[in-house]
Every structure is written in C-alpha cells, then in structure tokens.
Coordinates of C-alpha atoms in Angstrom, one line a residue:
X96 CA 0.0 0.0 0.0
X97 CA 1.0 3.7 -0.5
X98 CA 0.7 6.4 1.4
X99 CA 0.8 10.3 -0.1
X100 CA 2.4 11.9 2.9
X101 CA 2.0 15.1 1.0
X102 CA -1.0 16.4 3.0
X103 CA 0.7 15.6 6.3
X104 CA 3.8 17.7 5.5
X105 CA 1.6 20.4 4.1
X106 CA 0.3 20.6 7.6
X107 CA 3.2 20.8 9.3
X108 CA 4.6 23.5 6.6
X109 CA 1.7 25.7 8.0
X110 CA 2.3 24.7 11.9
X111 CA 6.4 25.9 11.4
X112 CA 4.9 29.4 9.8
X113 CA 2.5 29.6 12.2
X114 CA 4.7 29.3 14.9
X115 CA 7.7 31.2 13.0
X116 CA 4.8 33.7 13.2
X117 CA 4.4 33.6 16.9
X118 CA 7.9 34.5 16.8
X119 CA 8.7 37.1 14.7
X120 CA 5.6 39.3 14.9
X121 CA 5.2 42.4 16.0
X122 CA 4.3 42.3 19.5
X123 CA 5.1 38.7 20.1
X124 CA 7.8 37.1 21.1
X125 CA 10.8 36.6 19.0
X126 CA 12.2 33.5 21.2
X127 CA 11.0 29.4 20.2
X128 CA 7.0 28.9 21.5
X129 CA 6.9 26.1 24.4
X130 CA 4.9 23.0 23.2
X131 CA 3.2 23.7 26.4
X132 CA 1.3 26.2 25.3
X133 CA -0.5 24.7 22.8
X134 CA -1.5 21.3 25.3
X135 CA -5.4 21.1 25.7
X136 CA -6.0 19.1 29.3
X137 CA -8.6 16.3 28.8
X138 CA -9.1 15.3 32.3
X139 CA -12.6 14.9 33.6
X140 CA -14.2 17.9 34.7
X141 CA -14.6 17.8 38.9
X142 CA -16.3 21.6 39.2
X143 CA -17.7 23.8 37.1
X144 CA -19.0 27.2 38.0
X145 CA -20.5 30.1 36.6
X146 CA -18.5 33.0 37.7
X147 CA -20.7 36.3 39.0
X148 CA -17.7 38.7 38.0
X149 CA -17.9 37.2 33.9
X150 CA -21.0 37.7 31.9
X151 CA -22.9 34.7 31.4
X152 CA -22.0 33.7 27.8
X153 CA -18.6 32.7 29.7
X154 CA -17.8 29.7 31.4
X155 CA -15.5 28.8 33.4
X156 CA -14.4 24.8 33.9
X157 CA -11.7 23.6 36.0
X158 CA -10.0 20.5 35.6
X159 CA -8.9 17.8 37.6
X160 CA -5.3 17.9 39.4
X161 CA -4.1 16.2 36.0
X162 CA -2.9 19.3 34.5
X163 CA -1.2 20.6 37.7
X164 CA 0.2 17.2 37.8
X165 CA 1.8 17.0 34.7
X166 CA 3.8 20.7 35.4
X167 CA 4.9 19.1 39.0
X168 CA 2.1 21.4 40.8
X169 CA -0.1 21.2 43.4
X170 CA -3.4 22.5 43.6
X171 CA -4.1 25.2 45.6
X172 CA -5.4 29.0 45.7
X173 CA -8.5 28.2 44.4
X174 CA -9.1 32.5 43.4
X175 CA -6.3 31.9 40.6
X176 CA -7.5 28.4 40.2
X177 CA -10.6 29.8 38.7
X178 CA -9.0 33.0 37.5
X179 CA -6.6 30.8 35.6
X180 CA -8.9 28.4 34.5
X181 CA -9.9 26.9 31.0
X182 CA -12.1 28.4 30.0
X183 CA -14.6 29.0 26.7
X184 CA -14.3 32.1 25.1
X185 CA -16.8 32.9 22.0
X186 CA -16.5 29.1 21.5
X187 CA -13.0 28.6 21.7
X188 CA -11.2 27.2 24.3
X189 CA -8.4 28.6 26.1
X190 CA -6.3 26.4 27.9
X191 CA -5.3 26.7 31.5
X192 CA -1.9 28.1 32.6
X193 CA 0.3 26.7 35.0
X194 CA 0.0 29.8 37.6
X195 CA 2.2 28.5 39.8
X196 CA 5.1 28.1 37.3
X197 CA 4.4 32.5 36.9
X198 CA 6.2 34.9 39.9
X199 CA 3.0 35.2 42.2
X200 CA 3.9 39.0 41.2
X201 CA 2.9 39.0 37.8
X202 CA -0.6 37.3 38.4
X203 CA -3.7 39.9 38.6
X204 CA -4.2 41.4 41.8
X205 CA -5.8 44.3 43.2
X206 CA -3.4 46.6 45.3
X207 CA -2.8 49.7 46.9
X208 CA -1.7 52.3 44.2
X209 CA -1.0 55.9 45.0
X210 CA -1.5 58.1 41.2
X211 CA -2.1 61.5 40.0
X212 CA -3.9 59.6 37.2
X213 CA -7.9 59.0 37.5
X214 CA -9.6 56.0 38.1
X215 CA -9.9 54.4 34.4
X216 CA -6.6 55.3 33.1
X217 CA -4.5 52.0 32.2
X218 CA -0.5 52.8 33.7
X219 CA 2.2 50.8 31.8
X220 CA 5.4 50.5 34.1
X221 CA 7.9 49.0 32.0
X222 CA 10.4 48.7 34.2
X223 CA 8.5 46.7 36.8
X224 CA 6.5 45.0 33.9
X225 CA 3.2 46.0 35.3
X226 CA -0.2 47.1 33.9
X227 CA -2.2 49.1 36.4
X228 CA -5.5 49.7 35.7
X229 CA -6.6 52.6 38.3
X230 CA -9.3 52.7 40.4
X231 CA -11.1 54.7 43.0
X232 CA -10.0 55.1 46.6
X233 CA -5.9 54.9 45.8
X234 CA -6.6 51.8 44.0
X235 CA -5.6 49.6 41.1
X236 CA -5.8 46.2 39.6
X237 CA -2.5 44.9 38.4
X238 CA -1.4 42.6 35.8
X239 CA 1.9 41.1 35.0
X240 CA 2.8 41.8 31.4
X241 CA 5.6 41.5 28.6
X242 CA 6.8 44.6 27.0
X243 CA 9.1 45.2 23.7
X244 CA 12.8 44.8 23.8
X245 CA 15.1 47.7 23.6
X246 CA 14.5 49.0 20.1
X247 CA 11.2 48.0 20.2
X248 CA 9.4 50.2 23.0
X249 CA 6.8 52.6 22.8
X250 CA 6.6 55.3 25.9
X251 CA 4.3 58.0 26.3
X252 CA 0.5 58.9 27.1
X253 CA -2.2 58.0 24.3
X254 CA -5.8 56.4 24.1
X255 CA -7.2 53.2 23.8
X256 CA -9.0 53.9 20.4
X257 CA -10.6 51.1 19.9
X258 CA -10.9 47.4 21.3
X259 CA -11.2 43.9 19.6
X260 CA -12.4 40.5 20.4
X261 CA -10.7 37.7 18.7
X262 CA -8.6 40.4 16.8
X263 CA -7.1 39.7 13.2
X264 CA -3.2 40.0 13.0
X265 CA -1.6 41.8 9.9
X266 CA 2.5 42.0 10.2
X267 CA 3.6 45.7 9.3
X268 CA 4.9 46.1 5.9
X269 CA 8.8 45.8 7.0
X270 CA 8.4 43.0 8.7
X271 CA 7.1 41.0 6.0
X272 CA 10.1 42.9 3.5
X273 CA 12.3 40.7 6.5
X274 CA 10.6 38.0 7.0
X275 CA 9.0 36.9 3.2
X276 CA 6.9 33.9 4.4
X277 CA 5.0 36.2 6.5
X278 CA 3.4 37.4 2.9
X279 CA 0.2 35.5 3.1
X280 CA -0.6 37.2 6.3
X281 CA -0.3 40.6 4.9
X282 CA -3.0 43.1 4.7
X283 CA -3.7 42.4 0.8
X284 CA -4.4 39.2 2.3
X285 CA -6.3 39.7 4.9
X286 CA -4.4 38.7 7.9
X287 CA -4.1 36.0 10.2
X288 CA -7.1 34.7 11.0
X289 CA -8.7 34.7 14.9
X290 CA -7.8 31.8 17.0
X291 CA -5.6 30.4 20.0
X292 CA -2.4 30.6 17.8
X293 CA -3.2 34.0 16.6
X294 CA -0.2 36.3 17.9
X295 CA -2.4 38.7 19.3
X296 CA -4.3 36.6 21.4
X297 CA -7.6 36.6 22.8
X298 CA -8.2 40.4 22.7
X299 CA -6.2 43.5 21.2
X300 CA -6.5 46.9 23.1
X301 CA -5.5 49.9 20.3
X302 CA -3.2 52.5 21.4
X303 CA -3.8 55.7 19.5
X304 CA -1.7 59.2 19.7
X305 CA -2.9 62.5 18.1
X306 CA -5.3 60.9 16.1
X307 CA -2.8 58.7 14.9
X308 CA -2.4 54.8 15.2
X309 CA 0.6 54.0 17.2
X310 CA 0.5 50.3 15.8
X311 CA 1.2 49.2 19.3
X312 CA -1.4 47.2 21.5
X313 CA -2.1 46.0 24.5
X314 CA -2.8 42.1 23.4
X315 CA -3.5 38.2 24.9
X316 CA -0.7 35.6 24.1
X317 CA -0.8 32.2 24.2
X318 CA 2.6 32.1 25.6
X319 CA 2.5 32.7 29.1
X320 CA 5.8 32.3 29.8
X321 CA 6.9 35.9 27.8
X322 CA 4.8 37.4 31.2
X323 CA 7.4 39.4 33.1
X324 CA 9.6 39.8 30.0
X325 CA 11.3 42.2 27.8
X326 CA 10.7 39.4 24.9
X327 CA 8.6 41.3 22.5
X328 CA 8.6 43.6 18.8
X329 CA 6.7 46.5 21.3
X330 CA 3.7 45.7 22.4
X331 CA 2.4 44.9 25.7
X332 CA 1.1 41.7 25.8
X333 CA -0.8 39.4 28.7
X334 CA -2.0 36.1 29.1
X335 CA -5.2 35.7 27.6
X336 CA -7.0 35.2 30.6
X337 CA -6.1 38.4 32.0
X338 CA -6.4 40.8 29.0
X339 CA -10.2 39.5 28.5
X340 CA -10.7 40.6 32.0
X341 CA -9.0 43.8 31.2
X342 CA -10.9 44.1 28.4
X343 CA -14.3 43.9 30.2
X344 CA -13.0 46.5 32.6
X345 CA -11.8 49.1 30.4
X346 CA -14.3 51.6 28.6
X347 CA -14.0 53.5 25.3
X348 CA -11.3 56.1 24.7
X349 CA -9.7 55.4 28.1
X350 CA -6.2 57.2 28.9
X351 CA -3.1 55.0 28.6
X352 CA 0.0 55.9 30.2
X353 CA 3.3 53.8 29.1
X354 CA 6.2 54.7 31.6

C-alpha cells in the first residue's frame, strides 16, 4: 500500500509558519514557542462554576489535578485556580496556565496604588513589567505583562481607540520585507485569521496618539511564559486570561500611560 504523505507535511509546513509567526511578529515574542502552550487538558471535569464577575456567555471549567500534575504542581489557591482556569471564550477554548510556574507578582491582583492619574486610566510601568488599571480610593488592579525589547518600545501617554475581540493580526509592511513567508498574512491578504495561535491573542486593546495609530497594542498571548519579560517587537502583551478581563473592565477612549 501507499501512502501520499504530502498532505501531512503540508500541515506541518503551515504549523512551522505559524509558529515562525508567533515568533517574529510584532508584539510577540521573538524566542522558540513552548509546546506547552499549545496542550489542551482532557481530564474529567470535577467543578464547574459560573462566575458572577464574567457575563454569562462565559464559562469557566476547572480540571482535575491532572494538569497541575503534569507541570509538578499542586493545587491550591482556588481565586487563581478559577481566574486561571480553561475556559470558553466565543467558543474557543483557552487552555489553563500553570499559575504556579508564573512569579505570584505578575498574576492579577488588586493593590494599593497611589497616582495622579484617575480612576480608568490604564498605567504601563515598563520597568516593573506591570499594567495598572486605576481605580477609585488609591486603588488599582495589576497585571503582570511582557513589554518590547530595547528598540522595540513605545513610551508616552495616548488612548485606547478602539478594542477587539478575537482580533485579526496583519504583520507591518517591514516586517514581512524581513521576513518573506510572512506574505500570506499581509493586509492584501487579509491577515491572520482569529484563533488560540493567533499572535495577538484573545483580545487586542489599540493605542492611539494624536489621532494617529501608534501600531502598538495591549494584546493576549498564548505564551504565558513571555509574562514578566522584555521578549517582544513592542507591544504589551498578557496572558489571555487576564487581558479578557481587562478588556471587560476598560471603557472606550480610556487614557493610557506607558512609563
């Protein structure tokens, strides 16, 4: 018998470009994606919930302790348990993430935040690699993000224009002149479709100055271990889980202030 194994390498042509991709877009990092990120846990669910703070078309599921099992990890916290959760999203579903392998820093947290700014604004600090968004009473909710390497960076005070579920991707025009195969995602194109291995994530936040696109975003990844890390082309990204709870948080036109 014969076998054409020409479909099967035709698929993993696509998988390499996706995940070349991953690597070389703007705002994503430019470092080899963990097979990790793209496991799906299959364990038996043991509790599901619907969580008050999501609207209802979400749901949350958590797993058995199979998945913490397989990264060495016990269960425990049961807030980022459920925070970190799989969970469907507009029919797709995001995997879980090994919280415990991320600095207890970087996972999302309200804390005491002393600003000048007013409740609403989004605060980038670079540096620390935080996202604070502020609220009332000296206030904030803070994220752990990953933020463009030197070269790459974007500073200075704009507006979120716009906001995207799901968002297309569409590689600038010099980074497909470097990086050819990155053509067929160009905007003549149409981009890189939604989905889990889309570079942009779960949801895109757009950063606007003057009017004027900045081309950087505040963006999900599906590679939670950039969080925390200078590993990017310029944009802030966070894990997936977080930036669609930033997303529900932050209006319209809200101030953003990258340090």
């Amino acid at each position: 018998m014969i076998f054409d194994h020409a479909p099967v390498r035709r698929s993993l042509s696509v998988a390499a470009l996706l995940t070349a991709a991953l690597a070389v877009a703007g705002c994503t990092d430019t470092s080899r994606m963990n097979a990790d990120v793209f496991r799906y846990e299959t364990a038996p669910v043991f509790f599901q919930s619907a969580d008050t703070a999501q609207p209802p078309a979400r749901r949350t599921t958590l797993y058995t302790t199979s998945f913490h099992q397989t990264y060495g990890l016990p269960v425990s916290n049961p807030v980022h348990l459920a925070s970190y959760a799989a969970t469907e999203d507009d029919g797709r579903m995001l995997p879980a993430i090994p919280y415990r392998s991320i600095d207890p820093r970087y996972l999302r947290q309200e804390v005491e935040y002393q600003t000048v700014e007013k409740p609403g604004t989004i605060v980038v600090d670079t540096r620390q690699r935080f996202l604070y968004l502020v609220q009332p009473g000296g206030k904030a909710m803070r994220y752990g993000v990953g933020i463009g390497r030197d070269g790459y960076a974007w500073s200075g005070r704009g507006v979120i224009q716009w906001k995207q579920k799901w968002p297309r991707w569409t590689p600038p025009d010099d980074m497909v002149e470097r990086q050819p195969d990155l053509k067929m995602f160009a905007a003549a194109n149409g981009g890189m479709n939604p989905g889990l291995n889309n570079p942009l994530g779960a949801r895109a936040l757009y950063i606007f100055k003057d009017g004027k696109d900045t081309l950087y975003r505040i963006h999900g990844t599906p590679d939670w271990k950039s969080v925390g890390k200078a590993t990017s082309s310029g944009c802030v990204r966070m894990l997936n889980q977080d930036v669609i709870d930033l997303f529900e948080r932050v209006s319209g036109k809200s101030q953003i202030v990258v340090l």
